[in-house]
Coordinates of C-alpha atoms in Angstrom, one line a residue:
M1 CA 133.2 49.0 177.0
R2 CA 132.8 46.4 174.6
L3 CA 130.5 44.2 177.0
S4 CA 128.1 47.6 177.2
A5 CA 127.7 47.8 173.6
L6 CA 127.2 44.3 173.0
L7 CA 124.6 44.4 175.7
T8 CA 122.9 47.6 174.4
R9 CA 122.4 46.0 171.3
L10 CA 121.1 42.6 172.4
I11 CA 118.4 44.6 174.3
V12 CA 117.5 46.3 171.1
F13 CA 117.1 43.1 169.4
V14 CA 115.1 41.5 172.1
A15 CA 112.8 45.0 172.2
A16 CA 112.3 44.9 168.4
A17 CA 111.5 40.9 168.7
F18 CA 108.7 41.7 171.3
L19 CA 107.8 44.7 169.5
S20 CA 107.3 42.5 166.1
V21 CA 105.4 39.8 168.3
A22 CA 102.8 42.2 169.8
A23 CA 102.2 43.9 166.1
A24 CA 101.8 40.5 164.8
Q25 CA 99.3 39.6 167.4
T26 CA 97.3 43.0 167.2
T27 CA 97.3 42.6 163.2
V28 CA 96.0 39.0 163.4
S29 CA 93.0 40.1 166.2
V30 CA 92.1 42.9 164.1
V31 CA 92.0 40.7 160.9
E32 CA 90.3 37.7 162.8
E33 CA 87.4 40.1 164.1
R34 CA 86.9 42.0 160.7
S35 CA 86.7 38.7 159.1
V36 CA 84.2 37.3 161.6
L37 CA 82.0 40.5 161.4
A38 CA 82.2 40.3 157.7
V39 CA 81.1 36.7 157.4
Q40 CA 78.6 36.9 160.3
E41 CA 76.7 40.1 158.0
T42 CA 76.9 37.9 154.6
L43 CA 75.2 35.3 156.8
V44 CA 72.4 37.4 158.2
D45 CA 71.8 39.4 155.0
Q46 CA 71.3 36.4 153.1
G47 CA 68.8 34.5 155.5
Y48 CA 71.1 32.1 157.6
E49 CA 70.7 33.4 160.9
W50 CA 70.7 30.0 162.6
A51 CA 75.0 30.0 161.5
T52 CA 77.3 31.2 163.9
V53 CA 80.4 32.6 163.0
L54 CA 84.0 32.2 165.3
G55 CA 87.5 33.1 164.5
D56 CA 90.6 31.3 165.5
G57 CA 93.2 33.1 164.4
L58 CA 93.2 33.8 160.4
Q59 CA 90.5 30.7 160.4
V60 CA 86.7 31.4 160.0
I61 CA 84.8 28.4 162.1
L62 CA 81.1 28.0 161.2
E63 CA 78.8 26.2 163.7
G64 CA 75.1 25.8 163.8
E65 CA 72.3 23.4 162.3
A66 CA 71.3 23.9 158.7
P67 CA 68.0 22.8 157.6
T68 CA 68.9 20.8 154.7
E69 CA 72.1 19.7 153.0
A70 CA 71.7 22.0 150.3
V71 CA 71.3 25.1 152.4
R72 CA 74.2 24.2 154.4
F73 CA 76.1 24.2 151.1
R74 CA 74.9 27.7 150.2
A75 CA 76.1 29.0 153.6
I76 CA 79.7 27.9 153.3
S77 CA 79.4 29.2 149.8
A78 CA 78.7 32.8 151.4
A79 CA 80.9 32.5 153.8
G80 CA 83.8 31.7 151.4
G81 CA 82.7 34.7 149.1
M82 CA 84.3 37.1 151.9
V83 CA 87.3 35.5 152.9
D84 CA 89.5 33.0 151.4
A85 CA 87.8 29.5 151.1
S86 CA 90.6 27.7 152.9
R87 CA 90.2 30.0 156.1
V88 CA 86.6 28.5 156.1
I89 CA 86.3 26.0 158.9
D90 CA 83.1 23.6 158.1
N91 CA 81.4 22.5 161.6
L92 CA 77.9 22.9 160.4
S93 CA 75.5 19.6 160.7
V94 CA 72.3 19.3 159.3
T95 CA 69.1 18.2 160.9
D96 CA 67.9 15.0 160.8
S97 CA 64.5 14.8 158.6
E98 CA 62.2 12.7 160.6
K99 CA 60.0 12.1 157.4
I100 CA 60.7 12.9 153.7
T101 CA 57.6 15.3 152.2
P102 CA 55.4 13.0 149.7
P103 CA 56.0 13.7 146.2
E104 CA 53.2 16.0 144.7
F105 CA 51.1 13.2 142.3
A106 CA 50.4 14.4 138.8
I107 CA 50.1 13.5 135.4
E108 CA 50.0 15.2 132.0
I109 CA 47.7 13.7 129.6
L110 CA 48.1 14.7 125.9
R111 CA 45.8 13.4 123.2
N112 CA 45.7 14.3 119.6
N113 CA 45.8 12.4 116.2
S114 CA 48.7 10.8 117.1
G115 CA 47.3 9.0 120.0
V116 CA 47.4 9.5 123.8
S117 CA 50.7 10.2 125.8
L118 CA 50.7 10.2 129.8
I119 CA 53.9 11.3 131.8
G120 CA 53.8 12.0 135.6
L121 CA 53.8 10.3 139.5
I122 CA 51.0 8.3 140.4
P123 CA 50.5 6.4 143.8
A124 CA 51.4 2.8 144.0
S125 CA 48.2 2.0 145.2
T126 CA 46.6 3.2 141.3
D127 CA 45.3 0.1 139.6
R128 CA 47.8 0.2 136.6
D129 CA 46.1 -2.5 134.7
A130 CA 42.6 -0.8 135.1
L131 CA 44.1 2.5 134.4
A132 CA 45.8 1.7 131.1
A133 CA 42.6 -0.6 129.8
R134 CA 40.4 2.7 130.5
I135 CA 42.8 4.7 128.3
T136 CA 43.3 2.4 125.3
D137 CA 39.6 2.1 125.2
I138 CA 39.4 5.8 125.0
A139 CA 42.2 6.1 122.6
D140 CA 40.1 3.7 120.1
G141 CA 42.8 2.2 118.2
Q142 CA 45.4 4.9 118.4
P143 CA 48.8 4.3 120.3
V144 CA 49.0 5.3 123.8
T145 CA 52.7 5.9 125.3
D146 CA 52.6 5.5 129.4
L147 CA 55.6 7.2 130.9
L148 CA 54.0 7.2 134.1
E149 CA 56.1 6.7 137.4
V150 CA 55.0 5.0 140.5
A151 CA 56.1 6.1 144.1
D152 CA 55.0 4.0 147.2
Y153 CA 53.3 7.2 149.4
P154 CA 49.8 7.8 150.8
T155 CA 47.0 8.3 148.0
P156 CA 45.7 12.0 148.5
P157 CA 41.5 11.8 149.4
T158 CA 40.5 13.4 146.0
W159 CA 43.3 11.8 143.9
R160 CA 41.2 9.2 142.7
D161 CA 38.2 11.8 141.8
A162 CA 40.2 14.3 140.1
V163 CA 41.4 11.3 137.6
A164 CA 38.2 9.5 137.5
Y165 CA 37.0 13.5 135.8
S166 CA 40.2 13.6 133.8
L167 CA 39.5 10.6 132.2
R168 CA 35.9 11.4 131.5
A169 CA 36.8 14.9 129.9
L170 CA 39.8 12.8 127.5
E171 CA 37.0 11.0 126.4
M172 CA 35.2 14.0 125.1
L173 CA 38.1 15.9 123.8
N174 CA 40.0 14.4 120.9
K175 CA 42.3 17.4 120.9
S176 CA 43.4 18.0 124.5
K177 CA 46.1 18.8 127.3
I178 CA 44.8 18.1 130.7
S179 CA 46.8 18.8 134.0
V180 CA 45.7 16.6 136.9
N181 CA 46.8 16.5 140.7
A182 CA 45.2 15.9 143.9
D183 CA 43.1 19.4 144.0
R184 CA 43.4 20.7 140.4
V185 CA 42.5 19.9 136.8
I186 CA 43.4 22.1 134.0
V187 CA 41.5 21.1 130.8
N188 CA 42.9 23.0 127.8
A189 CA 41.6 21.6 124.1
I190 CA 40.3 22.6 120.7
S191 CA 36.9 22.0 119.4
D192 CA 36.0 22.0 115.8
S193 CA 33.0 24.8 116.0
P194 CA 31.6 27.2 118.3
E195 CA 28.6 25.1 119.1
E196 CA 30.7 22.2 119.9
K197 CA 32.6 24.4 122.4
R198 CA 29.5 25.5 123.9
Q199 CA 28.5 21.7 124.1
L200 CA 31.6 20.6 125.9
E201 CA 32.1 23.3 128.4
T202 CA 28.4 22.9 129.5
A203 CA 29.3 19.0 130.0
L204 CA 32.5 19.5 131.6
A205 CA 31.0 22.1 134.1
R206 CA 28.7 19.2 135.5
N207 CA 29.8 16.6 137.7
T208 CA 32.7 18.6 139.1
P209 CA 34.6 16.6 141.9
E210 CA 34.3 17.9 145.6
G211 CA 37.2 19.7 146.7
V212 CA 39.1 19.9 142.9
R213 CA 39.3 23.1 141.0
L214 CA 38.6 22.9 137.6
A215 CA 39.9 25.2 135.1
V216 CA 38.6 24.6 131.3
N217 CA 40.0 26.6 128.3
I218 CA 38.7 25.3 125.4
S219 CA 39.4 27.1 121.9
A220 CA 37.1 27.1 118.7
P221 CA 37.7 28.4 115.3
R222 CA 36.4 31.4 114.2
P223 CA 33.6 31.6 112.0
V224 CA 34.2 33.1 108.0
I225 CA 31.8 35.4 108.1
S226 CA 30.0 36.4 104.5
P227 CA 29.3 39.2 103.9
F228 CA 31.2 40.6 107.1
T229 CA 28.2 42.9 108.3
T230 CA 27.6 45.0 111.3
R231 CA 24.3 46.7 111.7
F232 CA 23.6 49.3 114.2
I233 CA 20.0 51.4 114.7
L234 CA 19.3 54.4 117.0
D235 CA 15.9 55.5 117.1
E236 CA 13.2 56.1 119.9
N237 CA 13.3 52.7 121.1
G238 CA 16.9 53.1 122.0
A239 CA 20.4 51.7 120.7
R240 CA 20.7 48.4 119.4
F241 CA 22.8 46.1 117.3
D242 CA 20.9 44.1 114.9
A243 CA 24.3 42.0 113.8
C244 CA 28.0 42.9 114.9
T245 CA 30.8 41.1 113.6
A246 CA 34.8 42.3 114.7
D247 CA 38.0 40.8 113.1
T248 CA 39.9 41.5 116.5
S249 CA 39.3 41.8 120.2
E250 CA 40.6 46.2 119.4
A251 CA 37.8 46.2 116.7
V252 CA 35.2 44.8 119.1
S253 CA 36.6 47.7 122.1
Q254 CA 36.6 50.5 119.1
I255 CA 33.1 49.3 117.9
I256 CA 31.6 49.1 121.4
A257 CA 33.1 52.4 122.7
A258 CA 31.3 54.4 119.8
A259 CA 28.0 52.3 120.4
S260 CA 28.1 53.2 124.7
E261 CA 28.6 57.1 123.5
A262 CA 25.5 56.8 121.0
G263 CA 23.2 55.0 123.9
F264 CA 24.1 51.6 124.1
R265 CA 23.6 50.2 127.3
E266 CA 23.3 46.1 126.8
R267 CA 26.2 43.6 127.2
G268 CA 28.1 43.8 123.8
N269 CA 28.0 40.6 121.6
C270 CA 29.9 41.2 118.9
T271 CA 31.3 37.8 117.3
L272 CA 35.2 37.6 116.4
A273 CA 35.1 36.1 112.8
L274 CA 37.3 35.7 109.9
G275 CA 36.7 37.7 106.3
A276 CA 37.2 41.4 107.2
P277 CA 37.6 43.2 104.0
S278 CA 40.4 45.8 105.7
R279 CA 42.3 45.9 108.8
T280 CA 40.6 48.8 109.4
W281 CA 37.2 47.7 109.8
G282 CA 37.0 48.4 113.5
E283 CA 37.5 52.0 112.9
A284 CA 35.1 52.1 109.8
V285 CA 32.0 50.8 112.1
A286 CA 33.0 53.3 115.0
Q287 CA 33.2 56.4 112.8
S288 CA 29.8 55.3 111.3
I289 CA 28.3 54.4 114.7
A290 CA 29.7 57.8 115.5
A291 CA 27.6 59.6 112.6
V292 CA 24.5 58.1 113.6
D293 CA 24.6 59.6 116.8
N294 CA 25.8 63.0 115.8
M295 CA 22.6 62.6 113.2
G296 CA 20.5 61.8 116.1
G297 CA 19.0 58.5 114.8
G298 CA 19.0 56.5 112.0
T299 CA 20.8 52.9 110.8
I300 CA 23.9 52.4 109.6
T301 CA 25.1 49.2 107.7
V302 CA 28.3 48.0 107.1
S303 CA 28.7 45.0 104.7
D304 CA 32.5 44.3 103.6
T305 CA 33.6 47.4 102.2
D306 CA 30.2 49.2 101.8
V307 CA 28.7 51.5 104.3
T308 CA 25.1 52.3 103.9
L309 CA 23.8 55.1 106.1
I310 CA 20.0 55.7 106.4
A311 CA 19.1 58.9 108.3
P312 CA 15.8 59.2 110.2
V313 CA 12.7 60.8 108.5
G314 CA 12.4 64.8 109.1
T315 CA 16.3 65.1 109.1
G316 CA 17.3 68.3 107.6
Q317 CA 19.0 68.8 104.5
A318 CA 21.7 70.9 105.9
T319 CA 22.4 68.7 108.8
F320 CA 22.2 65.6 106.3
D321 CA 24.8 67.0 104.2
N322 CA 27.4 67.9 106.9
I323 CA 27.4 64.8 108.8
V324 CA 27.2 62.6 105.7
G325 CA 30.5 64.8 104.0
R326 CA 32.4 64.5 107.1
L327 CA 31.9 60.8 107.5
E328 CA 32.9 60.0 103.6
N329 CA 35.8 62.0 103.5
S330 CA 37.1 60.2 107.3
L331 CA 36.1 56.8 106.4
P332 CA 39.3 54.4 105.7
D333 CA 40.3 54.3 101.8
A334 CA 38.7 51.0 101.1
F335 CA 35.3 51.4 102.0
A336 CA 32.4 53.5 100.0
L337 CA 29.2 55.3 101.9
T338 CA 26.1 55.7 100.4
A339 CA 23.6 57.8 102.3
E340 CA 19.9 58.2 102.1
L341 CA 17.2 60.7 103.5
P342 CA 14.0 59.0 103.4
E343 CA 11.2 61.4 102.5
L344 CA 8.3 62.2 104.4
P345 CA 5.2 59.6 104.0
T346 CA 2.6 61.0 101.9
A347 CA -1.4 59.9 102.7
T348 CA -2.5 57.2 100.8
T349 CA -6.1 55.6 100.7
D350 CA -4.8 52.4 98.8
E351 CA -4.6 48.9 100.6
L352 CA -0.8 48.3 101.0
P353 CA 0.0 44.4 100.2
Q354 CA 1.1 42.2 102.9
F355 CA 2.6 38.6 103.3
T356 CA 2.7 36.9 106.6
A357 CA 4.3 33.8 108.1
T358 CA 3.9 32.3 111.4
L359 CA 5.7 29.6 113.5
S360 CA 4.0 28.4 116.6
P361 CA 6.0 26.6 119.3
E362 CA 4.5 23.4 118.7
G363 CA 6.1 23.5 115.1
A364 CA 2.8 24.4 113.1
V365 CA 3.4 26.8 110.0
Q366 CA 1.1 29.2 108.6
L367 CA 1.5 31.5 105.1
R368 CA -1.0 34.1 104.4
G369 CA -1.0 37.0 102.0
R370 CA -0.6 37.8 98.8
V371 CA 1.6 36.2 96.0
P372 CA 1.8 37.0 92.2
D373 CA 1.2 34.0 90.7
D374 CA 0.6 30.1 90.8
I375 CA 4.0 29.4 90.3
T376 CA 5.3 31.3 92.9
N377 CA 2.6 30.3 95.4
M378 CA 3.9 26.7 94.8
V379 CA 7.4 27.7 95.4
V380 CA 6.6 29.4 98.4
E381 CA 5.2 26.0 99.7
N382 CA 7.8 24.1 98.5
Y383 CA 10.4 26.7 100.0
A384 CA 8.5 26.4 103.1
N385 CA 8.4 22.8 103.1
A386 CA 12.4 22.3 102.9
R387 CA 13.0 24.8 105.7
F388 CA 10.7 23.7 108.1
G389 CA 11.1 20.0 107.3
Q390 CA 8.1 17.7 108.5
R391 CA 6.1 20.4 110.1
T392 CA 2.4 21.2 109.4
I393 CA 2.5 24.0 106.6
T394 CA -0.8 25.8 106.4
M395 CA -1.3 28.0 103.0
G396 CA -3.5 31.1 103.4
T397 CA -1.9 33.0 100.4
R398 CA -3.9 34.4 97.4
I399 CA -2.9 35.5 93.9
A400 CA -3.1 39.5 93.3
E401 CA -1.8 41.7 90.5
G402 CA 0.1 44.7 90.7
L403 CA 2.7 43.8 93.6
P404 CA 5.8 45.8 93.8
S405 CA 8.9 44.6 91.8
G406 CA 10.6 41.9 93.9
W407 CA 7.8 40.7 96.0
S408 CA 8.5 37.0 95.6
V409 CA 12.2 37.7 96.9
R410 CA 11.2 39.4 99.9
V411 CA 8.3 36.7 100.7
L412 CA 11.5 34.2 100.4
A413 CA 13.6 36.0 102.5
G414 CA 10.8 36.4 105.4
I415 CA 10.3 32.4 105.3
E416 CA 13.8 32.0 105.3
A417 CA 14.5 34.4 108.3
L418 CA 11.7 32.8 110.4
S419 CA 13.1 29.8 110.1
E420 CA 16.1 30.7 112.4
L421 CA 13.5 31.4 115.3
S422 CA 12.0 28.6 117.7
N423 CA 8.7 30.4 117.0
G424 CA 7.6 34.2 115.8
A425 CA 6.2 35.7 113.1
V426 CA 7.4 37.8 109.4
I427 CA 5.5 40.5 108.1
V428 CA 6.3 41.1 104.4
E429 CA 5.0 45.1 103.1
P430 CA 6.5 47.0 100.2
D431 CA 8.8 49.2 102.2
R432 CA 9.1 47.2 105.1
L433 CA 9.8 43.6 106.7
L434 CA 9.2 42.7 110.5
V435 CA 10.7 39.8 112.0
R436 CA 9.9 38.9 115.8
G437 CA 9.6 36.0 117.9
N438 CA 11.8 33.9 120.0
T439 CA 14.8 31.5 119.8
G440 CA 17.4 29.2 121.5
N441 CA 20.4 30.4 119.2
E442 CA 22.0 33.9 120.9
D443 CA 23.4 35.0 117.4
A444 CA 19.9 34.4 115.7
S445 CA 19.6 38.2 115.0
A446 CA 23.0 38.9 113.4
T447 CA 22.3 36.0 111.4
I448 CA 18.9 37.2 110.5
S449 CA 20.3 40.5 109.5
R450 CA 23.5 39.2 107.5
L451 CA 20.2 37.1 105.5
L452 CA 18.1 40.0 104.8
I453 CA 20.8 42.3 103.9
D454 CA 22.1 40.0 101.6
K455 CA 18.8 39.2 99.4
L456 CA 17.2 42.4 100.1
G457 CA 20.4 44.8 99.9
Q458 CA 21.6 47.3 102.4
T459 CA 19.4 50.0 102.0
A460 CA 16.7 47.5 102.7
D461 CA 14.0 49.0 105.9
F462 CA 13.6 46.0 108.0
E463 CA 13.2 45.5 111.8
I464 CA 14.4 42.7 113.7
N465 CA 12.4 41.9 117.3
V466 CA 14.1 38.6 118.5
T467 CA 14.3 37.6 121.8
Y468 CA 16.8 34.9 123.2
V469 CA 15.1 32.3 125.4
E470 CA 17.5 30.1 127.0
E471 CA 14.9 27.2 127.8
L472 CA 15.3 26.9 123.7
D473 CA 18.9 26.6 123.7
P474 CA 19.4 23.0 123.0
I475 CA 22.7 23.4 125.3
A476 CA 22.1 26.0 127.9
G477 CA 18.5 24.2 128.2
L478 CA 19.7 20.9 129.2
P479 CA 17.8 19.5 132.0
T480 CA 19.6 19.1 135.6
P481 CA 20.4 15.8 137.3
E482 CA 17.5 15.5 139.3
E483 CA 15.3 16.2 136.2
C484 CA 16.7 13.8 134.5
I485 CA 16.0 11.4 137.1
A486 CA 12.8 12.4 137.3
Q487 CA 12.1 11.9 133.6
I488 CA 13.1 8.6 134.0
N489 CA 11.4 7.6 136.9
A490 CA 8.2 8.5 135.0
I491 CA 8.6 6.3 132.5
T492 CA 9.4 3.4 134.5
D493 CA 6.7 3.9 136.9
G494 CA 4.0 3.2 133.9
R495 CA 6.2 0.7 131.9
K496 CA 8.7 -1.7 133.7
I497 CA 12.0 -2.8 132.6
T498 CA 11.3 -6.4 132.4
F499 CA 13.6 -9.9 132.0
D500 CA 12.8 -13.5 130.6
P501 CA 12.4 -15.6 133.8
G502 CA 15.2 -16.6 135.5
S503 CA 17.5 -14.4 133.0
A504 CA 19.2 -11.2 132.7
D505 CA 17.6 -11.4 129.0
L506 CA 15.5 -8.0 128.4
T507 CA 12.1 -8.8 127.1
A508 CA 10.9 -7.6 123.6
D509 CA 8.5 -5.4 125.7
T510 CA 10.8 -3.7 127.4
Q511 CA 13.0 -2.4 124.3
P512 CA 11.0 0.6 123.5
V513 CA 11.0 1.2 127.4
V514 CA 15.0 1.0 127.1
D515 CA 14.9 3.7 123.6
D516 CA 12.7 6.5 125.4
I517 CA 15.3 6.2 128.6
A518 CA 18.3 6.2 126.3
E519 CA 16.8 9.3 124.3
I520 CA 16.5 11.3 127.9
L521 CA 19.8 10.0 128.6
Q522 CA 21.2 11.5 125.4
K523 CA 19.9 14.9 126.4
C524 CA 21.0 15.0 130.2
G525 CA 24.8 15.3 129.1
D526 CA 27.7 13.6 131.5
L527 CA 25.9 12.8 134.6
R528 CA 26.8 10.1 137.6
I529 CA 24.1 7.8 137.6
R530 CA 23.8 4.6 139.5
V531 CA 21.6 1.4 137.7
S532 CA 20.5 -0.8 140.5
G533 CA 19.0 -4.1 140.2
F534 CA 16.6 -5.9 142.7
T535 CA 14.6 -8.9 143.0
D536 CA 12.1 -10.7 145.3
S537 CA 13.1 -13.3 148.1
Q538 CA 12.4 -16.4 146.3
G539 CA 15.5 -18.6 146.0
R540 CA 18.8 -18.5 147.6
E541 CA 20.0 -15.2 148.8
I542 CA 23.3 -15.4 146.9
M543 CA 21.9 -16.2 143.6
N544 CA 19.3 -13.5 144.0
Q545 CA 22.3 -11.1 144.3
Q546 CA 24.0 -12.8 141.1
L547 CA 20.9 -12.2 139.3
S548 CA 20.2 -8.7 140.2
Q549 CA 23.7 -7.5 139.4
D550 CA 23.3 -9.3 135.9
R551 CA 20.3 -7.7 135.0
A552 CA 21.6 -4.1 136.3
D553 CA 24.6 -5.1 134.0
A554 CA 22.4 -6.0 130.9
V555 CA 20.4 -2.5 131.3
L556 CA 24.1 -0.9 130.8
T557 CA 24.9 -2.5 128.2
A558 CA 21.5 -1.8 126.4
L559 CA 22.0 1.5 126.7
R560 CA 25.6 1.4 125.7
A561 CA 24.3 0.3 122.5
R562 CA 21.7 3.0 122.2
R563 CA 24.8 5.5 122.1
V564 CA 24.3 6.7 125.4
P565 CA 27.8 7.7 127.3
V566 CA 27.9 5.2 130.3
S567 CA 31.5 6.0 131.5
T568 CA 30.2 7.6 134.4
F569 CA 27.6 5.1 135.3
E570 CA 28.0 2.0 137.7
S571 CA 25.6 -0.7 137.8
I572 CA 24.9 -3.0 141.1
G573 CA 22.9 -5.7 142.0
F574 CA 20.9 -5.4 145.3
G575 CA 19.4 -8.9 145.5
E576 CA 16.2 -9.3 147.6
E577 CA 17.3 -6.4 149.8
N578 CA 15.3 -2.7 150.1
P579 CA 12.0 -4.7 149.0
I580 CA 9.1 -1.8 148.5
A581 CA 6.4 -4.4 148.9
D582 CA 5.4 -7.6 150.5
N583 CA 7.3 -10.6 149.4
G584 CA 4.1 -12.7 150.2
T585 CA 2.5 -11.9 147.5
E586 CA 2.6 -12.5 143.8
E587 CA 1.8 -8.9 143.4
G588 CA 4.5 -7.9 145.6
R589 CA 7.0 -9.7 144.4
E590 CA 6.6 -8.6 141.0
R591 CA 7.0 -4.7 142.5
N592 CA 10.2 -5.7 144.0
R593 CA 11.8 -7.5 140.7
R594 CA 13.0 -4.1 139.7
I595 CA 15.3 -1.6 138.1
E596 CA 16.1 1.8 139.7
F597 CA 18.3 4.6 138.1
S598 CA 19.9 7.3 140.5
L599 CA 22.3 9.7 141.0
I600 CA 25.9 8.9 142.5
L601 CA 26.1 11.3 145.2
P602 CA 29.6 12.6 146.6
E603 CA 30.4 11.7 149.7
P604 CA 29.8 14.0 152.9
T605 CA 32.7 15.9 154.1
T606 CA 34.1 15.9 157.7
E607 CA 32.0 18.8 158.8
E608 CA 29.0 17.0 157.3
T609 CA 29.7 13.6 158.9
S610 CA 30.2 15.5 162.4
T611 CA 26.9 17.1 162.1
L612 CA 24.9 13.8 161.1
D613 CA 26.7 12.3 163.9
E614 CA 25.2 15.0 166.0
L615 CA 22.0 14.8 164.7
A616 CA 21.6 10.9 165.6
Q617 CA 23.1 11.4 169.2
D618 CA 20.2 13.9 169.7
P619 CA 17.7 13.6 167.1
P620 CA 15.0 16.3 166.4
A621 CA 11.4 16.0 168.0
P622 CA 9.1 13.7 165.7
A623 CA 6.7 15.8 163.2
V624 CA 2.8 15.2 164.2
E625 CA 1.2 12.7 161.8
D626 CA -2.1 12.9 160.1
D627 CA -3.8 9.5 161.0
S628 CA -5.9 9.9 158.4
A629 CA -3.3 9.5 155.7
T630 CA -2.7 5.6 154.8
E631 CA -0.3 4.6 152.2
S632 CA -1.7 3.1 149.3
E633 CA 0.0 -0.2 147.8

């Protein structure tokens, strides 16, 4: 009996142990399965599809090939976030990098009053000494901080062109930050005036390297304008601004929006400037323009805080009073309104006095019309000489009595207005002043308008009809590189650059020729030009080559002494190569001894080279020549 109870207990114990082991195995299997699933889902969600997750009891094993060591570490960390990190077994490998990716070569250049600093990474093939010498020359005595590092990797094909361009830009810009890499140059700079900004933008836009993207951002200080003036006219000729000035971009938007409602359809050209009398300038001008629109025409002049509205002739009194009253009550507090309703003109048989000033395209000035006395006549002539310089002044004035009050002021204001034009005319009458002509200054109309308002008052009746001509603009009208070379060739065709026999010294007769070439190049801006030297065939070939090189260098030096920017020029001596005449005659040898100017053209791209190769293999049919044409020596 006792034996049977003991056996029973033993069987129960064994069964319990078996069940415990089975339950433990089942629990481990469930935990393993869920852990593997959770880790696998996490890795897939985070973009590590290349990793495989295996379970071994409570351990989670990661297998697979990670692209980099950093990615391998992040995958392990992701797995450790789902299960205890001690359970994660790392069996991952990292892909072998057959070739390390070359670093990006880049330079940050900063130039200001403290000097020039450079930081970045450049190829080992860079001529460090030449680069340092060029930067030192540009710094012009200011300190240079060189923090450039070097890496021995292949140089990108456009790297040298990008760096050369950035150094040319650095030479022009005293306050700048230039960012350079192989395919991009970013130029940020500060100019001293809007005029200098336009000049720099024009110069930087020339000779942009092929395959290099360029971004230029040059800021200029806003001009200070006094009086702060906007003048808007709406008449039978349409809506237009004689002058438009604003203190903020928001004010410009307000003004142009109001003008557009009134029928203004041209490109808005409001000058952002300092000197606004109130922060509500844009609101005041917009309301004034709206009043002119509601009246169906007229002129509105806002000068500082004074607003002057001149209604069209024939406007009804009730309409005039209604619109003026609404404008007067809606204007911001700082602004005061003066409104004028012109009377209908009455017929008269009296001849109106008149003064006319004209400026020809050649610079000749003619002054005709009436002046009140001899003193005024002398003042008018002297003032014209002061405004127009050494130009020819022809006086056709005459003394007359009974001229209106303020006539002398109107005449002098008209002469000053004419001096803002390249050519044109000014007609001065008792009640009206007309200015018309051409100019190379986009802001000439606004300048003349402010001038006349300042001299004659806001109620003055004047009309400005000025046309901007790009060819007259000293900046936008710069000649093209091809035109510059053509002008130089025209000079050297008639007058050669000559040297003392057997030397590289320019003759005295050549100095005026170089002066004329320098004058052209100073107007042409930043060009890439090659100065080539050639000799005749007399003497040894090596000596001729060296002599031609020395002569080309001498011309470059002479141009540099005349303040021509020659940093983008190169001089090459070709010796007796490429003769243009027979070396067997004295006349031919004289022609072969020469200096030539040409543009440095960019190297052809791979596509262009392939096209040239195809043409070389399969040349086109030759053109039929005219046997009657002969070449003259």
